[in-house]
Structures are given as C-alpha cells and as structure tokens.
Amino acid sequence: MPGTLTFEVLKRQVADGAIDTVLACLVDMQGRLMGKRFHAANFVETSFEETHCCNYLLATDLEMSTSEGFAATNWREGYGDYVMKPDLSTIRPVPWLEGTAMVLCDVLDHHTHQPVPHSPRAILKAQIDRLSALGFEAMMATELEFFLFARSFAEIEKSGFRDLEPIGGYNEDYHIFQTTKDEGVLRPIRNHLFAAGLPIENTKGEAEAGQQELNIRYAAALDCADHHTIAKHAIKEIAWQQGHAASFLAKWHPGRTGSSSHVHQSLWRGGEAAFVDASDELGMSKLMKHYVAGLIAYAPDYTYFLAPNVNSYKRFAKGTFAPTKTVWSVDNRTAGFRLCGAGTKGVRIECRIGGSDLNPYLAQAAMLAAGIRGIEDKLELAPPTRGDVYEDASAGDIPQSLRRAVENLHGSAFLREVMGDAVVDHYARAGEWELEQFDRVVTDWEIARGFERA
Ligand code: ADP
C-alpha cells in the first residue's frame, strides 16, 4: 500500500480525535498539490467518495490565471467542475501539520466519471498500463534538488525577489559540516516524510551554496511520482515553518549551478530485474538497450515535459553538470543519459535532462512512452559516448529553448500517437501560453543594456 493509513484506521483516528483535518489533493499541470482541507468528520462520512473542483485547475499557469486557448477548459464552456476522486490507497498522515492526514485524488469528468485525459496522474497511469500490457513494471526514482534561502518567502517577495541569500555561504556538495548547519530544516524534512510513509534514503549537500538534494528509494512509477510531489510540497512547507524559503526554480542565478531532477529508471517482470543480463559487458539486457535507445531517439520530442518553463532552459549550460546532449554514457555526468549500477542487479538508466521544476508524472509518462516505443521497434542502441560530451559535435542536442521544445511537442507524431492529440495539444498550449506571457515582459537585462547605449 503506497499510503500508510487504511481508510478504516483513518476512521478510528478521526473518532478518537487524533486526526481532525484531511487534505484532499489533486496534482496540477505544474506538479503542485491543489484541493481542499476537509473537516475529518465530513471526509470519513461522505467526501471520501468524491468532491469537486473548478476545472480551471488543469488549465492554468504558475500564477493561477485563466489561460486562454485550451480546448477542454475555457470561458465558452463556462468553467465547470471536475470530480476529485480520492485514491484511498494513498491516505497518509501529514506529520509536519497538527492533526492532519492527506489523500491524493484522481481527476474525473463531472458527467462521465471517466479520467480527465490531461490530468498528470491519468497521463502516467495510461503509460503504466501500456507497459503492463507488455508484461513489465517500471521502477523509478526522482532526485529532488533545491535551494534553501536564509529568509522567508514573504520577506523575499517584499524585496522584489532580490534578497536571495542562500542558507549557506559556500559549495556544500557532500559537505557534512556545512549541512549540519542546515539540519534545523533538513532533519524534520527527512523524519516527517519518513513518518508519512515515504522511503527516504538521505539528504545531501549539493554543488552550490545553499543547494540540497533529497533522495527517495525507488518505487513503482506512480508511487515515485506521488512521493516526489508530496516531498516537494513538504520541503516548501517545512522551510516556511522555519522562516526560510525553498526554491525549485531550475536556475535562480546566472552565475550559480541550476537544480535538476534526475530520473532513475528500470523495468521489472514478476519481481525480477528485466534490465539485467550478466553475460553482457555492461550487464545490460537487450530489453534495456532498446528502452534506452527509445529514450534517446525521442528526447527532443518530450523535452518539454522535462523542462516546462522559460527558465528551465537557462540550466542547460556547458561545464555545469547539466547536460546539453541526447546521448548515453557509462557513469559520465556530462551526458543526457547515464548508465548506473553497470554489472549489478541495480543496473538502471538515469535521465539527467530534467530540471527541478519538472512535473514527475509527465516526465515519467513521456519517458516510459519513449522506452516502450524503443522496445516495440527494437531500436538499436549506439555505443556509449566517452569523454567530455559537451564538446562532442556528433551528439544530438537537447532543445535549447522553451520555444523549440514546444514546437517539437506540438509536431511530435510519436507523442500524438501514444498520448493522444488532446493531451499533446493541451500541454503544447500551456507552453505557448508561457511564451506569450514571457514575450510581453521587458526584462532588467534589456533596460540595463540599452537604456543609455541603444
Ligand atoms: P547516485 O548517488 O550515484 O546518483 P544512488 O545509489 O544514490 O546513486 O541512487 C540514486 C537513486 O537511484 C536512488 O533514489 C535509488 O533508490 C535509485 N535506484 C537504485 N536502484 C534502482 C533501480 N534498479 N531502478 C530505479 N532506481 C533505482
């Protein structure tokens, strides 16, 4: 069971007063939790069956504006309701909030009660089902990198987002002394999430002042995405409780390393690792090679799902450990895909393209779809790239801008075939909307550069 509380146990805890609040949450297009805070008595009596929300929640941007141009949700259709259907297998306590439990909801059409196709959880479930039809289960792990800041969200906002002082003074990569100073925030993050049923492995300092990483043990793809979303949410809330801010922006400062969300992937059949072949030089099965070939072949099509914001593309820079090329390598951190655990039962492929701002359901769904296509078409895997991949002119490029990634998404016959036109058009529109908003802005850089000298 992915959650830690059964509905029966929740009812008992509500009856004895241990739980008084239940958060019913859907996951939005940006990978955030949206929903309602129920009085627990109401939830266990009636609302556990279903509750409702305005359908704009799956047709909005980071600022919750009523973005235009979506076929599914618009002023013409009058912004109706969706059903939020609690997935009772995901009930868990929220130990960092008093007397509170949480449940994740699937999003259903108000009239047909069918899954809303562009709901992130539904998109991932669809690809998991396709994989299951082939006889496999995907195990995934997403690493969460983020920055902690000295001041609170409110103080930073008041300063016009200029008072951005990271919590630490220097690069804290694997640094035990420096991360001891951050334990006031990170220890409760690890312990509360663990108590909420997330298989927390560790936190570690990352390669910049104030930068952190949380690692969660790999799990079935849907559980992994649920874990990622709950962990990201908890990190922000616990940082806020301590008077700090946590940011998952992919790149908050031009001169500092960006934040990634690497995705580790392996396929299993009947509890056995299907990526393993002890007779292969690197321990990779044929199945794994086809899967990785699919990941690489379609990376330009699905980059939008790994890098959904204008800012995401500022992270892809040479010499920063963020990749720029769609090739694979053996334990080499400059490539888009890195083979990990070569020659062991834990052999897996790590995608290093995604930024910390990705939506894990969409990222995993797109990569599963690409891997499945690699398996179906028995795509050949080129030999691994060696050396400094940044300088390899023969290697394919990751799209360099949101504009290019959105064009690729929109024009992808492959994604249209495996995800459906409605889903592709919905997210391509979200990307276009983001670009339209950005194109309207006059940036500080333009003013400083041209005010006097233009
Ligand atoms: P590194 O620190 O070198 O990136 P780790 O050993 O910390 O590697 O593993 C990174 C992530 O990979 C962890 O979250 C771990 O749970 C996950 N992982 C380990 N084995 C597998 C596997 N077979 N499939 C998917 N993920 C895995």
Short mmCIF file of C-alpha atoms and ligand atoms in Angstrom, two decimals:
data_model
loop_
_atom_site.label_atom_id
_atom_site.label_comp_id
_atom_site.label_asym_id
_atom_site.label_seq_id
_atom_site.Cartn_x
_atom_site.Cartn_y
_atom_site.Cartn_z
CA MET A 1 0.00 0.00 0.00
CA PRO A 2 1.57 3.32 -1.06
CA GLY A 3 -0.10 5.30 1.75
CA THR A 4 0.40 4.32 5.36
CA LEU A 5 -3.17 4.57 6.65
CA THR A 6 -6.09 2.39 5.60
CA PHE A 7 -9.47 4.09 5.43
CA GLU A 8 -10.53 2.00 8.47
CA VAL A 9 -7.56 3.23 10.52
CA LEU A 10 -8.22 6.81 9.42
CA LYS A 11 -11.84 6.49 10.62
CA ARG A 12 -10.61 5.25 14.03
CA GLN A 13 -8.11 8.10 14.30
CA VAL A 14 -10.83 10.61 13.43
CA ALA A 15 -13.15 9.05 16.01
CA ASP A 16 -10.54 9.26 18.78
CA GLY A 17 -9.59 12.84 17.84
CA ALA A 18 -6.02 12.17 16.60
CA ILE A 19 -6.92 13.45 13.10
CA ASP A 20 -9.23 16.45 12.62
CA THR A 21 -8.26 17.57 9.10
CA VAL A 22 -7.96 15.70 5.81
CA LEU A 23 -6.32 17.32 2.79
CA ALA A 24 -7.88 16.06 -0.46
CA CYS A 25 -5.42 16.93 -3.20
CA LEU A 26 -5.12 16.64 -6.95
CA VAL A 27 -1.85 17.17 -8.81
CA ASP A 28 -1.96 20.10 -11.22
CA MET A 29 -0.11 20.63 -14.51
CA GLN A 30 2.85 22.15 -12.68
CA GLY A 31 3.06 19.19 -10.27
CA ARG A 32 1.57 21.05 -7.29
CA LEU A 33 -1.00 19.87 -4.78
CA MET A 34 -4.34 21.65 -5.11
CA GLY A 35 -7.53 20.80 -3.28
CA LYS A 36 -9.47 21.27 -0.07
CA ARG A 37 -8.93 20.93 3.65
CA PHE A 38 -11.79 18.79 4.97
CA HIS A 39 -13.01 18.55 8.48
CA ALA A 40 -12.05 14.92 9.03
CA ALA A 41 -15.57 14.00 10.24
CA ASN A 42 -17.06 15.15 6.95
CA PHE A 43 -14.37 13.38 4.93
CA VAL A 44 -14.87 9.96 6.52
CA GLU A 45 -18.64 10.30 6.43
CA THR A 46 -19.25 11.48 2.85
CA SER A 47 -16.47 13.25 0.99
CA PHE A 48 -14.23 10.18 0.80
CA GLU A 49 -16.49 9.14 -2.10
CA GLU A 50 -15.79 12.24 -4.15
CA THR A 51 -15.51 16.01 -4.03
CA HIS A 52 -15.41 18.65 -6.75
CA CYS A 53 -13.23 21.45 -8.05
CA CYS A 54 -13.33 24.06 -10.80
CA ASN A 55 -11.88 22.57 -13.98
CA TYR A 56 -9.55 25.55 -14.47
CA LEU A 57 -7.16 23.82 -12.06
CA LEU A 58 -5.91 21.77 -15.02
CA ALA A 59 -5.79 24.74 -17.41
CA THR A 60 -3.78 27.37 -15.61
CA ASP A 61 -0.23 28.60 -15.24
CA LEU A 62 2.01 29.05 -12.19
CA GLU A 63 0.14 32.23 -11.27
CA MET A 64 -3.29 30.54 -11.49
CA SER A 65 -4.52 32.75 -14.30
CA THR A 66 -7.33 31.63 -16.60
CA SER A 67 -5.01 30.90 -19.50
CA GLU A 68 -6.67 31.06 -22.90
CA GLY A 69 -6.72 28.63 -25.79
CA PHE A 70 -7.40 25.30 -24.10
CA ALA A 71 -9.96 23.13 -25.88
CA ALA A 72 -11.00 21.33 -22.68
CA THR A 73 -11.49 24.32 -20.38
CA ASN A 74 -12.41 27.85 -21.40
CA TRP A 75 -14.86 30.73 -20.96
CA ARG A 76 -17.05 29.35 -23.77
CA GLU A 77 -17.64 26.13 -21.83
CA GLY A 78 -18.20 28.16 -18.65
CA TYR A 79 -15.51 26.61 -16.44
CA GLY A 80 -17.47 23.68 -14.99
CA ASP A 81 -16.49 21.14 -12.37
CA TYR A 82 -14.23 18.13 -12.24
CA VAL A 83 -14.74 15.28 -9.83
CA MET A 84 -11.86 14.76 -7.40
CA LYS A 85 -11.96 11.05 -6.59
CA PRO A 86 -9.88 10.22 -3.50
CA ASP A 87 -7.49 7.32 -4.16
CA LEU A 88 -7.93 5.67 -0.77
CA SER A 89 -4.72 3.69 -1.18
CA THR A 90 -2.78 6.96 -0.76
CA ILE A 91 -4.03 8.04 2.69
CA ARG A 92 -1.14 9.07 4.91
CA PRO A 93 -0.52 11.31 7.91
CA VAL A 94 0.98 14.76 7.37
CA PRO A 95 3.24 14.77 10.44
CA TRP A 96 4.50 18.33 9.96
CA LEU A 97 0.94 19.67 10.39
CA GLU A 98 -1.03 19.04 13.56
CA GLY A 99 -3.91 16.51 13.41
CA THR A 100 -3.74 16.26 9.63
CA ALA A 101 -3.90 13.46 7.06
CA MET A 102 -3.73 13.63 3.25
CA VAL A 103 -5.22 11.74 0.33
CA LEU A 104 -4.37 12.12 -3.36
CA CYS A 105 -7.28 12.33 -5.79
CA ASP A 106 -7.75 11.26 -9.38
CA VAL A 107 -9.48 13.79 -11.59
CA LEU A 108 -12.63 12.59 -13.37
CA ASP A 109 -15.04 14.12 -15.83
CA HIS A 110 -18.05 15.52 -13.95
CA HIS A 111 -20.58 13.82 -16.21
CA THR A 112 -18.97 10.59 -17.43
CA HIS A 113 -16.80 9.89 -14.38
CA GLN A 114 -14.02 8.91 -16.81
CA PRO A 115 -10.44 10.06 -16.09
CA VAL A 116 -9.66 13.54 -17.47
CA PRO A 117 -7.05 12.67 -20.12
CA HIS A 118 -4.75 15.66 -19.43
CA SER A 119 -4.65 15.09 -15.67
CA PRO A 120 -0.99 14.29 -14.81
CA ARG A 121 -1.87 11.20 -12.75
CA ALA A 122 -4.07 9.87 -15.59
CA ILE A 123 -1.29 10.50 -18.14
CA LEU A 124 1.19 8.44 -16.12
CA LYS A 125 -1.34 5.68 -15.40
CA ALA A 126 -2.02 5.33 -19.14
CA GLN A 127 1.66 4.63 -19.88
CA ILE A 128 1.97 2.28 -16.88
CA ASP A 129 -0.97 0.34 -18.33
CA ARG A 130 0.71 0.12 -21.74
CA LEU A 131 3.87 -1.19 -20.09
CA SER A 132 1.87 -3.64 -18.02
CA ALA A 133 0.27 -4.99 -21.22
CA LEU A 134 3.81 -5.89 -22.32
CA GLY A 135 4.32 -7.71 -19.00
CA PHE A 136 6.59 -5.18 -17.27
CA GLU A 137 6.57 -2.85 -14.28
CA ALA A 138 8.67 0.32 -14.14
CA MET A 139 10.66 1.21 -11.05
CA MET A 140 11.65 4.84 -10.85
CA ALA A 141 13.46 7.26 -8.56
CA THR A 142 13.49 11.04 -8.94
CA GLU A 143 16.18 13.05 -7.17
CA LEU A 144 14.97 16.39 -5.79
CA GLU A 145 17.47 19.23 -5.88
CA PHE A 146 16.51 22.61 -4.47
CA PHE A 147 17.92 25.71 -2.80
CA LEU A 148 17.26 26.81 0.75
CA PHE A 149 17.32 30.54 1.43
CA ALA A 150 18.05 32.41 4.64
CA ARG A 151 14.89 34.50 4.57
CA SER A 152 11.22 33.57 4.30
CA PHE A 153 9.09 33.54 1.13
CA ALA A 154 7.26 36.66 2.39
CA GLU A 155 10.46 38.62 3.07
CA ILE A 156 11.91 37.62 -0.28
CA GLU A 157 8.76 38.64 -2.10
CA LYS A 158 8.76 42.02 -0.29
CA SER A 159 12.30 42.61 -1.55
CA GLY A 160 11.09 42.09 -5.13
CA PHE A 161 12.89 38.72 -5.16
CA ARG A 162 16.24 40.48 -4.78
CA ASP A 163 17.10 39.43 -1.25
CA LEU A 164 18.10 35.95 -2.38
CA GLU A 165 20.68 34.88 0.17
CA PRO A 166 21.24 31.09 0.19
CA ILE A 167 21.21 29.48 3.62
CA GLY A 168 24.90 28.53 3.36
CA GLY A 169 27.97 30.51 2.41
CA TYR A 170 29.81 28.05 0.16
CA ASN A 171 29.52 24.93 -2.04
CA GLU A 172 28.12 22.23 0.22
CA ASP A 173 28.47 19.20 -2.07
CA TYR A 174 28.60 16.13 0.23
CA HIS A 175 29.73 18.58 2.96
CA ILE A 176 28.91 17.24 6.41
CA PHE A 177 29.88 20.33 8.47
CA GLN A 178 28.07 22.74 6.16
CA THR A 179 24.94 20.56 6.08
CA THR A 180 25.00 20.23 9.89
CA LYS A 181 24.16 23.94 9.88
CA ASP A 182 21.06 23.17 7.74
CA GLU A 183 19.78 20.34 9.94
CA GLY A 184 17.13 22.58 11.55
CA VAL A 185 15.28 22.31 8.24
CA LEU A 186 16.52 19.05 6.74
CA ARG A 187 16.14 16.74 9.73
CA PRO A 188 12.40 17.46 10.04
CA ILE A 189 12.07 17.07 6.25
CA ARG A 190 13.62 13.57 6.36
CA ASN A 191 11.82 12.46 9.52
CA HIS A 192 8.36 13.85 8.74
CA LEU A 193 8.40 12.41 5.23
CA PHE A 194 9.57 9.06 6.55
CA ALA A 195 6.73 9.10 9.08
CA ALA A 196 4.36 9.89 6.19
CA GLY A 197 5.44 6.61 4.57
CA LEU A 198 7.98 7.88 2.04
CA PRO A 199 11.06 5.61 1.82
CA ILE A 200 13.56 8.41 2.40
CA GLU A 201 17.16 7.43 1.64
CA ASN A 202 19.08 10.59 2.52
CA THR A 203 19.64 14.28 2.06
CA LYS A 204 22.99 15.63 0.98
CA GLY A 205 24.51 18.98 0.25
CA GLU A 206 24.68 19.79 -3.47
CA ALA A 207 27.24 21.62 -5.58
CA GLU A 208 26.37 25.25 -4.67
CA ALA A 209 25.93 27.35 -1.55
CA GLY A 210 22.53 26.53 -0.03
CA GLN A 211 21.78 23.74 -2.51
CA GLN A 212 20.35 20.46 -1.20
CA GLU A 213 19.29 17.09 -2.57
CA LEU A 214 16.69 14.67 -1.24
CA ASN A 215 16.86 11.02 -2.35
CA ILE A 216 13.88 8.71 -2.02
CA ARG A 217 14.18 4.96 -2.58
CA TYR A 218 12.98 3.81 -5.97
CA ALA A 219 9.39 2.65 -6.23
CA ALA A 220 6.75 1.74 -8.80
CA ALA A 221 6.37 4.69 -11.18
CA LEU A 222 3.07 6.06 -9.84
CA ASP A 223 4.27 5.81 -6.23
CA CYS A 224 7.53 7.51 -7.21
CA ALA A 225 5.65 10.44 -8.74
CA ASP A 226 3.37 10.66 -5.70
CA HIS A 227 6.43 10.61 -3.40
CA HIS A 228 8.13 13.36 -5.41
CA THR A 229 5.07 15.60 -5.31
CA ILE A 230 4.45 15.14 -1.60
CA ALA A 231 8.16 15.61 -0.79
CA LYS A 232 8.42 18.83 -2.82
CA HIS A 233 5.32 20.14 -1.10
CA ALA A 234 6.68 19.18 2.34
CA ILE A 235 10.06 20.80 1.68
CA LYS A 236 8.38 24.13 0.92
CA GLU A 237 6.04 23.91 3.92
CA ILE A 238 8.71 22.85 6.41
CA ALA A 239 11.12 25.53 5.15
CA TRP A 240 8.29 28.07 5.52
CA GLN A 241 7.55 26.82 9.08
CA GLN A 242 11.20 27.52 9.96
CA GLY A 243 11.18 31.04 8.48
CA HIS A 244 13.12 30.01 5.37
CA ALA A 245 12.28 29.63 1.69
CA ALA A 246 12.91 26.62 -0.55
CA SER A 247 13.01 27.09 -4.32
CA PHE A 248 12.68 24.51 -7.10
CA LEU A 249 13.33 27.06 -9.84
CA ALA A 250 15.71 25.34 -12.30
CA LYS A 251 18.07 28.35 -12.34
CA TRP A 252 17.68 31.23 -9.89
CA HIS A 253 21.04 32.94 -10.51
CA PRO A 254 23.00 33.21 -13.77
CA GLY A 255 26.32 32.55 -12.04
CA ARG A 256 25.22 29.60 -9.90
CA THR A 257 24.52 25.96 -10.66
CA GLY A 258 20.93 25.12 -11.50
CA SER A 259 18.79 22.45 -9.84
CA SER A 260 17.97 19.16 -11.54
CA SER A 261 15.62 16.30 -11.05
CA HIS A 262 17.41 13.24 -12.38
CA VAL A 263 15.15 10.25 -13.06
CA HIS A 264 16.44 6.69 -12.49
CA GLN A 265 14.56 4.01 -14.42
CA SER A 266 14.48 0.22 -14.61
CA LEU A 267 11.96 -2.34 -15.81
CA TRP A 268 10.99 -5.46 -13.91
CA ARG A 269 8.99 -8.59 -14.73
CA GLY A 270 7.48 -10.70 -11.94
CA GLY A 271 9.80 -9.16 -9.33
CA GLU A 272 12.94 -9.84 -11.43
CA ALA A 273 15.07 -7.03 -12.85
CA ALA A 274 14.48 -7.17 -16.62
CA PHE A 275 17.35 -4.77 -17.42
CA VAL A 276 19.98 -7.28 -16.22
CA ASP A 277 21.99 -9.62 -18.42
CA ALA A 278 25.09 -10.96 -16.65
CA SER A 279 26.61 -12.10 -19.97
CA ASP A 280 26.68 -8.55 -21.39
CA GLU A 281 29.86 -6.48 -20.97
CA LEU A 282 27.95 -3.79 -19.04
CA GLY A 283 25.32 -6.15 -17.64
CA MET A 284 22.58 -4.63 -19.83
CA SER A 285 19.82 -6.80 -21.26
CA LYS A 286 18.66 -6.39 -24.88
CA LEU A 287 15.40 -5.04 -23.45
CA MET A 288 17.30 -2.31 -21.62
CA LYS A 289 19.23 -1.36 -24.75
CA HIS A 290 16.03 -0.96 -26.76
CA TYR A 291 14.45 1.05 -23.92
CA VAL A 292 17.44 3.41 -23.70
CA ALA A 293 17.54 3.76 -27.50
CA GLY A 294 13.88 4.85 -27.35
CA LEU A 295 14.64 7.36 -24.58
CA ILE A 296 17.40 8.90 -26.70
CA ALA A 297 15.55 8.82 -30.04
CA TYR A 298 12.53 10.70 -28.70
CA ALA A 299 14.24 13.02 -26.19
CA PRO A 300 13.78 16.12 -28.40
CA ASP A 301 10.04 15.31 -28.67
CA TYR A 302 9.46 15.11 -24.92
CA THR A 303 11.96 17.66 -23.56
CA TYR A 304 9.02 19.98 -22.78
CA PHE A 305 7.93 17.50 -20.10
CA LEU A 306 11.40 17.66 -18.51
CA ALA A 307 11.82 21.42 -18.85
CA PRO A 308 8.43 23.17 -18.91
CA ASN A 309 9.37 26.79 -18.20
CA VAL A 310 11.29 29.57 -19.95
CA ASN A 311 13.70 29.46 -17.02
CA SER A 312 14.29 25.69 -17.35
CA TYR A 313 16.50 26.25 -20.41
CA LYS A 314 18.89 28.58 -18.56
CA ARG A 315 20.10 25.48 -16.68
CA PHE A 316 21.45 23.69 -19.76
CA ALA A 317 24.98 25.02 -19.91
CA LYS A 318 28.39 23.55 -20.63
CA GLY A 319 30.61 22.66 -17.67
CA THR A 320 27.84 22.75 -15.06
CA PHE A 321 26.94 19.02 -14.78
CA ALA A 322 23.66 19.88 -16.55
CA PRO A 323 23.60 18.06 -19.89
CA THR A 324 23.27 19.58 -23.35
CA LYS A 325 23.34 16.39 -25.46
CA THR A 326 20.95 13.48 -26.06
CA VAL A 327 23.49 10.66 -25.79
CA TRP A 328 24.22 8.00 -23.18
CA SER A 329 27.38 7.22 -21.30
CA VAL A 330 28.70 4.89 -18.63
CA ASP A 331 28.85 6.73 -15.33
CA ASN A 332 29.70 10.04 -17.05
CA ARG A 333 27.80 13.04 -15.70
CA THR A 334 28.10 15.22 -18.81
CA ALA A 335 25.68 13.11 -20.93
CA GLY A 336 21.88 13.38 -21.00
CA PHE A 337 21.59 9.71 -20.01
CA ARG A 338 23.97 7.92 -17.65
CA LEU A 339 24.20 4.17 -17.08
CA CYS A 340 24.27 3.47 -13.32
CA GLY A 341 24.92 0.21 -11.49
CA ALA A 342 26.58 -1.40 -14.55
CA GLY A 343 27.13 -5.13 -14.00
CA THR A 344 24.83 -5.28 -10.93
CA LYS A 345 21.21 -6.20 -10.26
CA GLY A 346 20.58 -2.46 -9.82
CA VAL A 347 21.56 -1.61 -13.41
CA ARG A 348 19.47 1.36 -14.48
CA ILE A 349 19.42 4.39 -16.73
CA GLU A 350 19.45 7.87 -15.23
CA CYS A 351 18.00 10.71 -17.29
CA ARG A 352 19.86 13.89 -16.33
CA ILE A 353 17.96 16.31 -18.58
CA GLY A 354 15.08 17.23 -16.27
CA GLY A 355 15.14 20.33 -14.10
CA SER A 356 13.85 20.59 -10.53
CA ASP A 357 10.75 22.32 -11.96
CA LEU A 358 9.54 19.23 -13.85
CA ASN A 359 6.22 17.55 -13.16
CA PRO A 360 7.24 13.96 -12.27
CA TYR A 361 4.05 12.36 -13.64
CA LEU A 362 4.50 13.96 -17.06
CA ALA A 363 8.26 13.36 -17.16
CA GLN A 364 7.93 9.69 -16.26
CA ALA A 365 4.98 9.15 -18.60
CA ALA A 366 6.85 10.65 -21.56
CA MET A 367 9.98 8.61 -20.86
CA LEU A 368 8.03 5.38 -20.39
CA ALA A 369 6.30 6.03 -23.71
CA ALA A 370 9.67 6.57 -25.41
CA GLY A 371 11.18 3.47 -23.81
CA ILE A 372 8.16 1.35 -24.79
CA ARG A 373 8.49 2.57 -28.38
CA GLY A 374 12.18 1.62 -28.30
CA ILE A 375 11.20 -1.90 -27.17
CA GLU A 376 8.37 -2.25 -29.69
CA ASP A 377 10.56 -1.09 -32.59
CA LYS A 378 13.66 -2.94 -31.28
CA LEU A 379 15.67 0.27 -31.69
CA GLU A 380 19.44 -0.23 -31.82
CA LEU A 381 21.45 1.49 -29.10
CA ALA A 382 24.57 3.28 -30.34
CA PRO A 383 27.78 2.67 -28.33
CA PRO A 384 28.16 4.86 -25.23
CA THR A 385 29.76 8.26 -25.63
CA ARG A 386 33.07 8.76 -23.84
CA GLY A 387 34.97 11.82 -22.67
CA ASP A 388 33.61 15.35 -22.46
CA VAL A 389 30.21 15.06 -24.10
CA TYR A 390 29.78 18.87 -24.15
CA GLU A 391 32.42 19.01 -26.90
CA ASP A 392 31.03 16.09 -28.96
CA ALA A 393 29.80 17.75 -32.16
CA SER A 394 28.29 14.49 -33.45
CA ALA A 395 25.92 14.14 -30.47
CA GLY A 396 22.29 15.30 -30.74
CA ASP A 397 21.32 18.48 -28.90
CA ILE A 398 18.68 18.94 -26.24
CA PRO A 399 16.32 21.70 -27.46
CA GLN A 400 17.89 24.99 -26.40
CA SER A 401 14.74 26.93 -25.61
CA LEU A 402 11.15 26.51 -24.48
CA ARG A 403 10.03 27.70 -27.92
CA ARG A 404 11.87 24.86 -29.65
CA ALA A 405 10.67 22.28 -27.10
CA VAL A 406 7.04 23.37 -27.51
CA GLU A 407 7.35 23.22 -31.32
CA ASN A 408 8.80 19.71 -31.01
CA LEU A 409 6.00 18.65 -28.67
CA HIS A 410 3.33 20.09 -30.94
CA GLY A 411 4.82 18.43 -34.02
CA SER A 412 5.55 15.06 -32.44
CA ALA A 413 3.68 12.35 -34.35
CA PHE A 414 5.08 9.88 -31.81
CA LEU A 415 3.64 11.65 -28.74
CA ARG A 416 0.33 12.25 -30.51
CA GLU A 417 0.11 8.54 -31.21
CA VAL A 418 0.95 7.36 -27.68
CA MET A 419 -0.59 10.14 -25.54
CA GLY A 420 -3.40 11.31 -27.83
CA ASP A 421 -3.95 14.64 -29.61
CA ALA A 422 -5.98 16.10 -26.74
CA VAL A 423 -3.12 15.67 -24.26
CA VAL A 424 -0.40 16.91 -26.61
CA ASP A 425 -2.45 19.93 -27.70
CA HIS A 426 -3.27 20.78 -24.08
CA TYR A 427 0.37 20.85 -22.94
CA ALA A 428 1.63 22.47 -26.14
CA ARG A 429 -0.89 25.24 -25.47
CA ALA A 430 0.38 25.55 -21.88
CA GLY A 431 3.89 26.00 -23.27
CA GLU A 432 2.76 28.58 -25.85
CA TRP A 433 0.88 30.50 -23.15
CA GLU A 434 4.05 30.61 -21.05
CA LEU A 435 5.97 32.00 -24.02
CA GLU A 436 3.27 34.60 -24.73
CA GLN A 437 3.47 35.80 -21.11
CA PHE A 438 7.26 35.96 -21.25
CA ASP A 439 7.36 37.75 -24.61
CA ARG A 440 5.32 40.60 -23.08
CA VAL A 441 7.86 41.28 -20.36
CA VAL A 442 10.63 43.87 -20.58
CA THR A 443 13.49 42.41 -18.57
CA ASP A 444 16.04 44.14 -16.32
CA TRP A 445 18.75 42.93 -18.69
CA GLU A 446 17.25 44.75 -21.69
CA ILE A 447 16.93 48.00 -19.76
CA ALA A 448 20.45 47.90 -18.31
CA ARG A 449 21.93 47.02 -21.68
CA GLY A 450 20.11 49.51 -23.81
CA PHE A 451 18.71 52.34 -21.71
CA GLU A 452 21.65 54.67 -22.41
CA ARG A 453 23.57 52.82 -25.07
CA ALA A 454 20.88 51.82 -27.56
P1 ADP B 1 23.98 8.19 -7.06
O1 ADP B 1 24.17 8.79 -5.71
O2 ADP B 1 25.22 7.67 -7.67
O3 ADP B 1 23.16 9.06 -8.01
P2 ADP B 1 22.28 6.28 -5.67
O4 ADP B 1 22.83 4.95 -5.32
O5 ADP B 1 22.07 7.27 -4.59
O6 ADP B 1 23.10 6.87 -6.92
O7 ADP B 1 20.89 6.02 -6.38
C1 ADP B 1 20.14 7.07 -6.93
C2 ADP B 1 18.70 6.68 -6.97
O8 ADP B 1 18.53 5.51 -7.78
C3 ADP B 1 18.14 6.31 -5.60
O9 ADP B 1 16.95 7.05 -5.39
C4 ADP B 1 17.84 4.82 -5.70
O10 ADP B 1 16.72 4.43 -4.93
C5 ADP B 1 17.58 4.67 -7.18
N1 ADP B 1 17.72 3.30 -7.67
C6 ADP B 1 18.53 2.32 -7.21
N2 ADP B 1 18.33 1.18 -7.89
C7 ADP B 1 17.36 1.44 -8.82
C8 ADP B 1 16.71 0.68 -9.84
N3 ADP B 1 17.01 -0.60 -10.06
N4 ADP B 1 15.78 1.29 -10.58
C9 ADP B 1 15.45 2.58 -10.39
N5 ADP B 1 16.04 3.34 -9.45
C10 ADP B 1 16.97 2.79 -8.67
#
